[in-house]
Short mmCIF file of C-alpha atoms in Angstrom, two decimals:
data_model
loop_
_atom_site.label_atom_id
_atom_site.label_comp_id
_atom_site.label_asym_id
_atom_site.label_seq_id
_atom_site.Cartn_x
_atom_site.Cartn_y
_atom_site.Cartn_z
CA MET I 1 67.21 133.85 119.17
CA LEU I 2 67.11 136.11 116.16
CA PHE I 3 70.36 134.56 114.90
CA LEU I 4 68.75 131.19 115.15
CA ILE I 5 65.77 132.23 113.02
CA GLU I 6 68.06 133.87 110.52
CA ASP I 7 70.21 130.75 110.30
CA ALA I 8 67.15 128.56 110.01
CA ILE I 9 65.78 130.62 107.15
CA ASN I 10 69.09 130.67 105.31
CA GLY I 11 69.44 126.94 105.98
CA ILE I 12 66.04 126.23 104.47
CA LEU I 13 66.89 128.33 101.44
CA MET I 14 70.28 126.68 100.86
CA GLY I 15 68.78 123.28 101.61
CA SER I 16 66.11 123.72 98.98
CA ILE I 17 68.89 124.45 96.48
CA TYR I 18 70.60 121.21 97.54
CA GLY I 19 67.24 119.58 96.93
CA LEU I 20 67.08 121.17 93.51
CA THR I 21 70.49 119.74 92.61
CA ALA I 22 69.27 116.31 93.75
CA LEU I 23 65.93 116.39 91.88
CA GLY I 24 67.46 115.15 88.66
CA LEU I 25 69.13 112.30 90.50
CA THR I 26 65.84 111.15 91.98
CA VAL I 27 63.98 111.45 88.66
CA ILE I 28 66.61 109.41 86.82
CA PHE I 29 66.71 106.81 89.55
CA GLY I 30 62.93 106.60 89.71
CA VAL I 31 62.65 105.81 86.03
CA LEU I 32 65.85 104.02 85.04
CA LYS I 33 66.53 102.40 88.44
CA VAL I 34 70.08 103.58 88.05
CA ILE I 35 72.13 105.75 90.37
CA ASN I 36 73.59 108.31 88.03
CA PHE I 37 77.11 108.90 89.27
CA ALA I 38 77.61 111.48 86.56
CA HIS I 39 74.93 113.73 88.03
CA GLY I 40 77.36 116.01 89.85
CA SER I 41 79.40 116.31 86.68
CA LEU I 42 76.30 117.21 84.73
CA LEU I 43 75.65 119.92 87.32
CA MET I 44 79.24 121.09 86.89
CA VAL I 45 78.87 121.18 83.10
CA SER I 46 75.65 123.15 83.56
CA MET I 47 77.45 125.61 85.82
CA TYR I 48 80.13 126.16 83.20
CA ALA I 49 77.42 126.57 80.58
CA ALA I 50 75.67 129.16 82.76
CA TYR I 51 78.95 130.88 83.57
CA TRP I 52 80.03 131.19 79.96
CA THR I 53 76.58 132.24 78.78
CA VAL I 54 76.60 135.12 81.24
CA ALA I 55 80.29 135.96 80.77
CA LEU I 56 80.03 136.08 76.99
CA THR I 57 76.67 137.78 76.58
CA GLY I 58 76.66 140.02 79.63
CA TRP I 59 73.07 139.00 80.35
CA HIS I 60 71.51 138.97 83.78
CA PRO I 61 72.69 135.67 85.37
CA TYR I 62 69.16 134.24 85.55
CA LEU I 63 68.54 134.85 81.87
CA ALA I 64 71.06 132.07 81.19
CA LEU I 65 68.25 129.67 82.09
CA VAL I 66 66.66 129.96 78.64
CA ILE I 67 69.84 128.58 77.12
CA VAL I 68 71.18 126.27 79.83
CA ALA I 69 68.04 124.26 80.66
CA PRO I 70 67.14 123.31 77.05
CA ALA I 71 70.79 122.70 76.19
CA MET I 72 71.19 120.37 79.17
CA PHE I 73 67.97 118.56 78.26
CA VAL I 74 69.41 117.83 74.83
CA PHE I 75 72.77 116.88 76.35
CA GLY I 76 71.15 114.43 78.78
CA TYR I 77 68.80 113.04 76.14
CA TYR I 78 71.65 112.13 73.80
CA LEU I 79 74.00 111.04 76.56
CA GLN I 80 71.41 108.41 77.47
CA ASP I 81 70.60 107.63 73.85
CA ILE I 82 74.17 107.18 72.66
CA VAL I 83 76.15 106.06 75.70
CA ILE I 84 73.77 104.38 78.14
CA LYS I 85 71.05 102.84 75.97
CA PRO I 86 73.28 100.18 74.39
CA ILE I 87 74.15 98.88 77.88
CA PHE I 88 70.47 98.89 78.78
CA LYS I 89 69.61 96.84 75.73
CA ALA I 90 72.30 94.35 76.61
CA GLU I 91 70.83 94.00 80.09
CA GLN I 92 67.22 93.92 78.99
CA ASP I 93 66.02 91.45 81.58
CA VAL I 94 67.68 93.04 84.59
CA ARG I 95 65.55 95.28 86.75
CA GLU I 96 68.45 97.27 88.20
CA PRO I 97 71.21 97.24 85.61
CA ILE I 98 74.43 97.52 87.60
CA THR I 99 76.77 97.98 84.64
CA VAL I 100 75.03 101.24 83.80
CA ILE I 101 76.33 102.60 87.11
CA ILE I 102 79.87 101.85 85.97
CA VAL I 103 79.19 103.65 82.71
CA THR I 104 77.88 106.75 84.49
CA THR I 105 81.01 106.71 86.65
CA GLY I 106 83.05 106.72 83.45
CA VAL I 107 81.04 109.67 82.17
CA TRP I 108 81.76 111.49 85.45
CA TYR I 109 85.54 111.06 85.03
CA ILE I 110 85.49 112.02 81.39
CA LEU I 111 83.43 115.16 81.94
CA ASP I 112 85.45 116.33 84.95
CA ASN I 113 88.78 115.84 83.25
CA LEU I 114 87.64 117.25 79.95
CA THR I 115 86.59 120.39 81.79
CA LEU I 116 89.93 120.54 83.57
CA LEU I 117 91.66 120.24 80.22
CA LEU I 118 89.56 122.89 78.52
CA PHE I 119 89.10 125.49 81.25
CA GLY I 120 91.89 124.80 83.74
CA PRO I 121 91.64 124.25 87.48
CA GLN I 122 90.99 127.87 88.52
CA TYR I 123 87.92 128.99 90.42
CA ARG I 124 85.71 131.26 88.39
CA THR I 125 83.15 133.76 89.62
CA LEU I 126 80.91 136.02 87.61
CA GLN I 127 82.20 139.56 87.16
CA ASP I 128 79.79 142.52 87.55
CA ASN I 129 77.24 140.20 89.09
CA PRO I 130 74.18 142.15 90.21
CA LEU I 131 73.24 139.43 92.69
CA ARG I 132 76.50 138.84 94.52
CA GLY I 133 76.23 139.55 98.21
CA ARG I 134 72.73 141.00 97.85
CA MET I 135 70.85 140.76 101.12
CA LEU I 136 67.28 141.31 102.04
CA GLU I 137 66.90 143.01 105.41
CA ILE I 138 63.93 141.94 107.47
CA GLY I 139 64.19 143.80 110.76
CA GLN I 140 67.65 142.83 111.92
CA MET I 141 67.78 139.65 109.89
CA LEU I 142 69.73 139.31 106.66
CA ILE I 143 68.44 136.92 104.01
CA SER I 144 70.50 136.14 100.92
CA VAL I 145 68.63 137.24 97.80
CA PRO I 146 70.16 134.74 95.33
CA LYS I 147 69.32 131.94 97.76
CA LEU I 148 65.78 133.22 98.02
CA TRP I 149 65.49 132.97 94.24
CA GLY I 150 67.05 129.52 94.43
CA PHE I 151 64.34 128.49 96.87
CA ALA I 152 61.66 129.75 94.50
CA ALA I 153 63.29 127.89 91.60
CA ALA I 154 63.44 124.68 93.64
CA VAL I 155 59.78 124.83 94.67
CA LEU I 156 58.62 125.72 91.15
CA THR I 157 60.74 123.00 89.53
CA ALA I 158 59.57 120.34 91.97
CA SER I 159 55.91 121.32 91.52
CA GLY I 160 56.33 121.42 87.77
CA LEU I 161 57.84 117.95 87.73
CA TYR I 162 55.13 116.62 90.00
CA LEU I 163 52.37 117.98 87.76
CA PHE I 164 54.15 116.71 84.66
CA PHE I 165 54.32 113.17 86.04
CA GLN I 166 50.75 113.16 87.37
CA LYS I 167 48.79 115.00 84.74
CA THR I 168 50.33 114.63 81.30
CA ARG I 169 50.23 111.77 78.83
CA LEU I 170 54.01 111.62 78.62
CA GLY I 171 54.35 111.90 82.40
CA ARG I 172 52.03 108.94 82.93
CA ALA I 173 54.00 106.98 80.34
CA VAL I 174 57.20 107.73 82.26
CA ARG I 175 55.63 106.54 85.51
CA ALA I 176 54.29 103.40 83.86
CA THR I 177 57.73 102.61 82.43
CA SER I 178 59.32 103.10 85.83
CA LEU I 179 56.92 100.56 87.35
CA ASP I 180 57.04 97.84 84.68
CA ARG I 181 59.05 98.45 81.53
CA GLN I 182 57.75 95.38 79.71
CA ALA I 183 54.09 96.09 80.46
CA ALA I 184 54.67 99.68 79.37
CA SER I 185 55.96 98.39 76.03
CA LEU I 186 52.70 96.50 75.63
CA MET I 187 50.85 99.81 76.05
CA GLY I 188 52.69 101.11 73.01
CA ILE I 189 55.23 103.10 75.00
CA ASN I 190 58.74 103.17 73.56
CA GLN I 191 60.68 102.50 76.75
CA TYR I 192 64.02 103.69 75.41
CA LYS I 193 62.56 106.99 74.35
CA VAL I 194 61.08 107.36 77.84
CA TYR I 195 64.54 106.73 79.30
CA ASN I 196 66.02 109.38 77.03
CA ILE I 197 63.36 111.86 78.09
CA ALA I 198 63.76 111.05 81.79
CA PHE I 199 67.51 111.50 81.52
CA GLY I 200 66.98 114.74 79.64
CA ILE I 201 64.61 116.03 82.32
CA GLY I 202 67.00 115.01 85.09
CA THR I 203 69.86 116.81 83.38
CA ALA I 204 67.73 119.88 82.65
CA THR I 205 66.89 120.20 86.37
CA ALA I 206 70.64 120.13 87.04
CA GLY I 207 70.76 123.01 84.54
CA ILE I 208 68.16 124.94 86.51
CA ALA I 209 70.09 124.29 89.74
CA ALA I 210 73.29 125.48 88.09
CA VAL I 211 71.76 128.77 86.98
CA THR I 212 70.63 129.49 90.55
CA LEU I 213 74.04 128.49 91.96
CA VAL I 214 76.36 130.40 89.66
CA PRO I 215 75.55 133.91 91.02
CA PHE I 216 76.85 133.00 94.49
CA TYR I 217 79.02 129.93 94.02
CA ASN I 218 82.45 129.35 92.49
CA VAL I 219 82.70 127.33 89.31
CA PHE I 220 85.54 124.81 89.05
CA PRO I 221 85.99 121.35 87.48
CA THR I 222 85.29 119.31 90.61
CA VAL I 223 82.42 121.41 91.98
CA GLY I 224 80.03 118.60 91.09
CA VAL I 225 81.56 116.19 93.56
CA LEU I 226 80.45 118.31 96.53
CA PHE I 227 76.88 118.22 95.37
CA ASP I 228 77.08 114.60 94.27
CA ILE I 229 77.64 113.27 97.77
CA LYS I 230 75.01 115.57 99.26
CA GLY I 231 72.68 114.57 96.46
CA PHE I 232 72.97 110.86 97.24
CA ILE I 233 72.27 111.46 100.91
CA ILE I 234 69.34 113.71 100.10
CA VAL I 235 67.60 111.31 97.76
CA VAL I 236 68.04 108.33 100.05
CA LEU I 237 66.92 110.40 103.04
CA GLY I 238 63.86 111.67 101.19
CA GLY I 239 63.10 108.41 99.43
CA LEU I 240 64.58 107.37 96.10
CA GLY I 241 62.34 108.48 93.28
CA SER I 242 60.30 110.89 95.41
CA ILE I 243 60.25 114.47 94.17
CA GLY I 244 58.90 116.04 97.35
CA GLY I 245 61.28 113.82 99.31
CA ALA I 246 64.30 115.26 97.49
CA LEU I 247 63.24 118.79 98.32
CA LEU I 248 62.56 118.04 101.97
CA GLY I 249 65.69 115.92 102.28
CA GLY I 250 67.69 118.88 100.99
CA ILE I 251 66.02 121.26 103.43
CA ILE I 252 66.77 118.95 106.38
CA ILE I 253 70.44 118.88 105.46
CA GLY I 254 70.53 122.64 104.86
CA LEU I 255 68.98 123.24 108.28
CA ILE I 256 71.45 121.00 110.09
CA GLU I 257 74.36 122.66 108.31
CA SER I 258 73.32 126.20 109.15
CA VAL I 259 71.70 125.90 112.57
CA GLY I 260 74.13 123.26 113.86
CA PRO I 261 77.19 125.56 114.15
CA GLN I 262 75.30 127.70 116.70
CA PHE I 263 75.61 124.83 119.14
CA MET I 264 78.78 123.01 118.17
CA THR I 265 81.88 123.15 116.02
CA ALA I 266 80.83 123.36 112.38
CA THR I 267 82.61 120.13 111.46
CA TRP I 268 80.33 118.22 113.82
CA THR I 269 77.31 119.04 111.69
CA GLU I 270 78.59 116.58 109.08
CA ALA I 271 78.55 113.89 111.72
CA ILE I 272 74.93 114.74 112.47
CA VAL I 273 74.01 114.61 108.78
CA TYR I 274 75.60 111.20 108.32
CA GLY I 275 74.22 109.99 111.66
CA LEU I 276 70.72 110.95 110.60
CA PHE I 277 71.32 109.27 107.26
CA LEU I 278 72.28 106.03 108.98
CA LEU I 279 69.35 106.27 111.35
CA VAL I 280 66.90 106.65 108.48
CA LEU I 281 68.45 103.68 106.73
CA PHE I 282 67.96 101.59 109.86
CA VAL I 283 64.44 102.72 110.68
CA LYS I 284 62.93 103.42 107.29
CA PRO I 285 65.13 102.12 104.47
CA SER I 286 62.74 103.41 101.83
CA GLY I 287 63.46 106.98 102.98
CA LEU I 288 61.22 109.50 104.70
CA PHE I 289 58.86 109.88 101.75
CA GLY I 290 59.69 106.79 99.72
CA VAL I 291 57.09 104.21 98.88
CA ARG I 292 57.37 101.05 100.88
CA TYR I 293 56.17 98.68 98.19
CA ASP I 294 58.98 99.31 95.78
CA TRP I 295 62.66 100.18 95.81
CA MET E 1 44.21 86.71 53.05
CA SER E 2 43.59 86.37 56.73
CA PHE E 3 43.38 89.09 59.33
CA LEU E 4 46.36 87.66 61.19
CA GLU E 5 48.58 85.23 59.37
CA VAL E 6 51.53 83.51 61.04
CA LYS E 7 53.88 81.53 58.80
CA HIS E 8 56.64 79.12 59.85
CA LEU E 9 57.47 80.93 63.08
CA ASP E 10 60.58 79.93 65.07
CA VAL E 11 61.08 81.57 68.45
CA PHE E 12 64.09 81.20 70.74
CA TYR E 13 65.00 82.24 74.27
CA GLY E 14 68.75 82.56 73.85
CA ASP E 15 69.76 79.17 72.48
CA VAL E 16 66.61 77.36 73.49
CA GLN E 17 63.98 77.00 70.82
CA VAL E 18 60.46 77.32 72.20
CA ILE E 19 58.29 77.60 69.08
CA PHE E 20 58.93 75.34 66.09
CA ASP E 21 57.81 76.15 62.55
CA LEU E 22 54.42 77.36 63.72
CA SER E 23 51.78 78.49 61.26
CA MET E 24 48.31 79.70 62.17
CA HIS E 25 45.76 82.32 61.25
CA VAL E 26 42.95 84.33 62.79
CA ASP E 27 40.10 85.78 60.73
CA GLU E 28 38.44 89.07 61.45
CA GLY E 29 35.68 88.82 64.04
CA GLU E 30 36.75 85.37 65.21
CA VAL E 31 37.48 84.15 68.70
CA VAL E 32 40.37 81.70 68.58
CA SER E 33 41.77 79.74 71.50
CA ILE E 34 45.24 78.39 71.92
CA ILE E 35 45.28 75.60 74.46
CA GLY E 36 48.09 73.52 75.84
CA GLY E 37 49.84 72.63 79.07
CA ASN E 38 52.53 74.42 81.01
CA GLY E 39 55.62 75.14 78.96
CA ALA E 40 53.93 74.38 75.65
CA GLY E 41 54.95 77.82 74.36
CA LYS E 42 51.56 79.55 74.52
CA SER E 43 52.78 82.69 76.27
CA THR E 44 55.89 82.79 74.11
CA LEU E 45 53.73 82.74 71.01
CA LEU E 46 51.82 85.79 72.25
CA LYS E 47 55.07 87.54 73.18
CA ALA E 48 56.36 86.92 69.67
CA LEU E 49 53.16 88.34 68.20
CA SER E 50 53.35 91.47 70.37
CA GLY E 51 57.04 92.01 69.67
CA LEU E 52 58.36 91.37 73.19
CA VAL E 53 60.32 88.35 71.98
CA PRO E 54 61.16 88.92 68.31
CA PRO E 55 60.99 85.66 66.33
CA ARG E 56 64.18 84.32 64.83
CA SER E 57 62.52 83.36 61.57
CA GLY E 58 59.10 83.17 60.00
CA GLU E 59 56.52 85.80 59.20
CA ILE E 60 53.75 87.60 61.06
CA LEU E 61 51.34 89.40 58.75
CA PHE E 62 48.58 91.55 60.20
CA GLN E 63 46.12 92.96 57.69
CA GLY E 64 48.78 92.32 55.09
CA ARG E 65 51.53 94.20 56.97
CA ALA E 66 54.66 92.35 58.03
CA LEU E 67 55.18 92.83 61.77
CA HIS E 68 57.74 90.18 62.71
CA ARG E 69 60.52 92.76 62.93
CA ALA E 70 58.46 95.61 64.40
CA PRO E 71 59.01 96.82 67.98
CA PRO E 72 56.13 96.42 70.48
CA GLU E 73 55.02 100.05 70.28
CA GLU E 74 54.55 99.82 66.51
CA ILE E 75 52.57 96.60 66.82
CA VAL E 76 50.24 98.23 69.36
CA GLU E 77 49.79 101.13 66.96
CA GLU E 78 48.70 98.60 64.31
CA GLY E 79 46.04 97.31 66.69
CA ILE E 80 47.45 94.09 68.15
CA VAL E 81 47.07 94.44 71.91
CA HIS E 82 48.47 91.92 74.37
CA VAL E 83 47.01 91.56 77.88
CA PRO E 84 49.88 89.77 79.60
CA GLU E 85 49.81 86.85 81.96
CA GLY E 86 49.73 87.80 85.63
CA ARG E 87 48.03 91.14 84.82
CA ARG E 88 51.19 93.25 85.12
CA LEU E 89 49.37 96.36 86.30
CA PHE E 90 51.24 99.55 87.14
CA SER E 91 50.99 98.83 90.83
CA LEU E 92 51.55 102.30 92.26
CA MET E 93 49.29 104.10 89.81
CA SER E 94 45.57 104.61 90.24
CA VAL E 95 43.07 102.43 88.44
CA LYS E 96 42.12 105.35 86.23
CA ASP E 97 45.75 106.15 85.36
CA ASN E 98 46.32 102.48 84.52
CA LEU E 99 43.43 102.62 82.10
CA ILE E 100 44.52 105.91 80.58
CA VAL E 101 48.05 104.64 80.03
CA GLY E 102 46.42 101.81 78.10
CA ALA E 103 45.25 104.40 75.59
CA TYR E 104 48.79 105.70 75.04
CA ASN E 105 48.97 104.88 71.33
CA ARG E 106 47.95 107.72 69.01
CA ARG E 107 44.94 105.92 67.57
CA ALA E 108 43.46 105.29 71.02
CA ASP E 109 44.58 108.57 72.61
CA ALA E 110 42.28 110.57 70.35
CA VAL E 111 39.17 108.79 71.66
CA LYS E 112 40.31 107.88 75.17
CA ASP E 113 37.54 109.67 77.07
CA ARG E 114 34.84 107.79 75.20
CA THR E 115 36.65 104.46 75.52
CA LEU E 116 37.05 105.07 79.24
CA GLY E 117 33.27 105.46 79.49
CA GLU E 118 32.77 102.18 77.64
CA VAL E 119 35.22 100.36 79.90
CA TYR E 120 33.47 101.71 83.00
CA GLU E 121 30.18 100.53 81.53
CA LEU E 122 31.64 97.05 81.07
CA PHE E 123 33.21 97.05 84.55
CA PRO E 124 31.14 99.34 86.82
CA ARG E 125 33.33 98.20 89.73
CA LEU E 126 36.33 99.96 88.23
CA LYS E 127 34.48 103.27 88.16
CA GLU E 128 33.94 102.94 91.93
CA ARG E 129 37.62 102.20 92.43
CA GLU E 130 39.13 104.58 89.92
CA ALA E 131 41.15 106.55 92.46
CA GLN E 132 42.55 103.48 94.24
CA MET E 133 46.08 102.29 93.64
CA ALA E 134 46.08 99.18 91.45
CA LEU E 135 47.96 97.10 93.98
CA THR E 136 45.18 97.45 96.56
CA LEU E 137 42.65 95.67 94.33
CA SER E 138 41.55 92.05 94.62
CA GLY E 139 42.69 89.55 91.99
CA GLY E 140 39.42 89.69 90.09
CA GLU E 141 39.40 93.48 90.04
CA GLN E 142 43.01 93.51 88.88
CA GLN E 143 42.07 91.26 85.99
CA MET E 144 39.27 93.67 85.12
CA VAL E 145 41.80 96.52 85.03
CA ALA E 146 44.13 94.43 82.86
CA ILE E 147 41.37 93.68 80.35
CA GLY E 148 40.05 97.23 80.54
CA ARG E 149 43.55 98.58 79.95
CA GLY E 150 43.78 96.35 76.88
CA LEU E 151 40.46 97.66 75.59
CA MET E 152 41.60 101.24 76.13
CA ALA E 153 44.22 100.64 73.42
CA LYS E 154 41.40 100.19 70.86
CA PRO E 155 42.47 96.71 69.82
CA ARG E 156 41.68 95.27 66.41
CA LEU E 157 43.04 91.98 67.73
CA LEU E 158 42.91 91.49 71.48
CA MET E 159 45.26 88.80 72.79
CA LEU E 160 44.68 87.58 76.33
CA ASP E 161 47.13 85.41 78.22
CA GLU E 162 45.50 83.30 80.93
CA PRO E 163 42.86 85.82 82.02
CA SER E 164 41.35 83.29 84.44
CA LEU E 165 44.61 82.44 86.20
CA GLY E 166 44.34 82.39 89.96
CA LEU E 167 40.71 83.49 90.14
CA ALA E 168 37.86 81.89 92.07
CA PRO E 169 35.46 79.84 89.89
CA ILE E 170 32.69 82.41 90.11
CA LEU E 171 35.06 85.12 88.91
CA VAL E 172 36.32 82.89 86.13
CA LYS E 173 32.79 82.67 84.85
CA SER E 174 32.28 86.41 84.99
CA ILE E 175 35.59 87.05 83.18
CA PHE E 176 34.54 84.68 80.38
CA ASP E 177 31.11 86.36 80.22
CA THR E 178 32.90 89.67 79.76
CA LEU E 179 35.11 88.25 77.02
CA LYS E 180 31.98 87.05 75.27
CA LYS E 181 30.58 90.58 75.38
CA ILE E 182 33.82 92.00 74.02
CA ALA E 183 33.80 89.48 71.16
CA GLN E 184 30.15 90.14 70.39
CA ALA E 185 30.95 93.85 70.18
CA GLY E 186 33.13 92.95 67.19
CA THR E 187 36.66 92.67 68.58
CA THR E 188 38.72 89.78 67.27
CA VAL E 189 40.07 87.78 70.20
CA LEU E 190 43.03 85.43 70.49
CA LEU E 191 42.79 83.64 73.80
CA VAL E 192 45.46 81.60 75.54
CA GLU E 193 44.02 79.50 78.33
CA GLN E 194 44.54 76.51 80.55
CA ASP E 195 40.83 76.46 81.30
CA VAL E 196 40.12 74.53 78.13
CA LYS E 197 36.42 73.99 78.65
CA HIS E 198 35.54 77.63 79.16
CA SER E 199 37.79 78.97 76.45
CA LEU E 200 36.76 76.49 73.76
CA SER E 201 33.07 76.95 74.46
CA LEU E 202 33.59 80.67 73.84
CA SER E 203 35.66 80.22 70.68
CA HIS E 204 35.00 79.57 67.03
CA ARG E 205 38.24 77.70 66.47
CA GLY E 206 41.15 76.42 68.47
CA TYR E 207 44.74 75.29 68.20
CA VAL E 208 46.36 72.75 70.51
CA LEU E 209 49.99 73.57 71.24
CA GLU E 210 52.39 70.94 72.59
CA HIS E 211 56.15 71.37 72.94
CA GLY E 212 56.09 74.43 70.71
CA ARG E 213 54.26 72.76 67.84
CA ILE E 214 50.63 72.81 66.80
CA VAL E 215 49.42 69.25 67.09
CA LEU E 216 45.73 69.77 66.49
CA GLU E 217 43.48 72.45 65.09
CA GLY E 218 39.87 72.84 64.13
CA PRO E 219 36.48 74.23 65.06
CA ALA E 220 36.15 74.60 68.82
CA ALA E 221 33.19 72.22 69.02
CA ASP E 222 35.18 69.47 67.31
CA LEU E 223 38.15 69.99 69.61
CA LEU E 224 35.92 69.72 72.67
CA ASN E 225 34.88 66.27 71.46
CA ASP E 226 38.33 65.20 70.35
CA PRO E 227 39.51 62.12 72.30
CA HIS E 228 43.05 63.51 72.72
CA VAL E 229 41.80 66.86 74.04
CA LYS E 230 39.35 65.06 76.29
CA THR E 231 41.94 62.87 77.97
CA ALA E 232 44.85 65.34 78.03
CA TYR E 233 43.10 68.61 78.89
CA LEU E 234 39.59 67.94 80.12
CA GLY E 235 40.41 64.94 82.31
CA LEU E 236 37.52 62.94 80.94
#
């Protein structure tokens, strides 16, 4: 029984980190109506950025956040501004511009292969990492400390995003643009700037996720792909565009992955995840927390 | 020099020309109607003025500033505010958030709390419904939000596209009463309408648009008595 609770807790913690990696995906989809296939690659780039920041400066791994999150915001902002915006302008009248998806896929391949070229295929882990393997003992249960911090980061990031979208002038402008880009223009909102900012925010959250992952996860050029596929399932499960949905979707998957192996072979848990995914698509296509009226 | 001066405007959708060599003007404090049937180019004209469909040639001068190449957000900043046809509310946002987004431009943002009070005074119903999502409102209430959202932007020139579309006759009357109040408060209004009788009786002047060209213009009272307007638009 105790094992079960321990697994459940660790599953929730890891799941919330999955949710954190998917937050950017759901923000970008919510605003641009585009599935960003480069999201995993952006996470991978963030992980390298975090890794090198820590490796070169010798800082505490979490201190990398002050560099990685702003740097990734700028990276995402200009990626959208320079690479994606021209396609958007060409498809001005389309609500869900499909060609942008192709472009993000191109960005994914370029980033992954560029990283392979620059840093090689080897797995990297932080040396002298104060967090590696750290466990919190509660009675007989062991809880991973870096995952606990990841959970805190996920909850804080999601709440921060929620408040930003609900309460600030810019956040309201982003929501308005996501609902009707032409009407938003008539309110004096520069829709392309909003897209840049949304992309920047989405990429910066990948940066936050990366900083929490690097202390206990290997860094390698295709690490993004693992999180990409999970990310897509999470955001569809939780409801595309829903911030709380991404977090809860991640936690559901984390729970299945960690509690499942107590009852069956670990590989079966994947079948359960995908089975649940299909079931949700059948029963509630808008996702568990998605809004029925739109997407 | 007029408040708004439009000179020799040509507007295209792709290869199709919708507005032909159109010139018109609006003076400060005026209410001007543009009337015409379906497909005459009325909405396109407003979209050209608000920058949604940039004109291919011609000039748009507002208070002496050339705006025909400006993007929509800059035009709003100058004070030309377009309340689009079909309301186009932000459906999943609350009534209050819809109104506040209306005050996004810097000029309006500075005074948005006071403007919000004025809009609630004009439409007390919206105050009652401020927390409701826009898509749960009735058609008349949605139109109130659309007009209120336009007012939140602190317009110097308020352009309304078919504000009476799809509303019950009693609501049409109340919308026009509201527009009268807005005009009397000093806002210049450019009104596009199919309800010719109501809009002309509210206006100082009018233009009749047919197939993208202005075929008739003059004081609203004269247009109401014009034989062509009578047969084509009033069914008399």
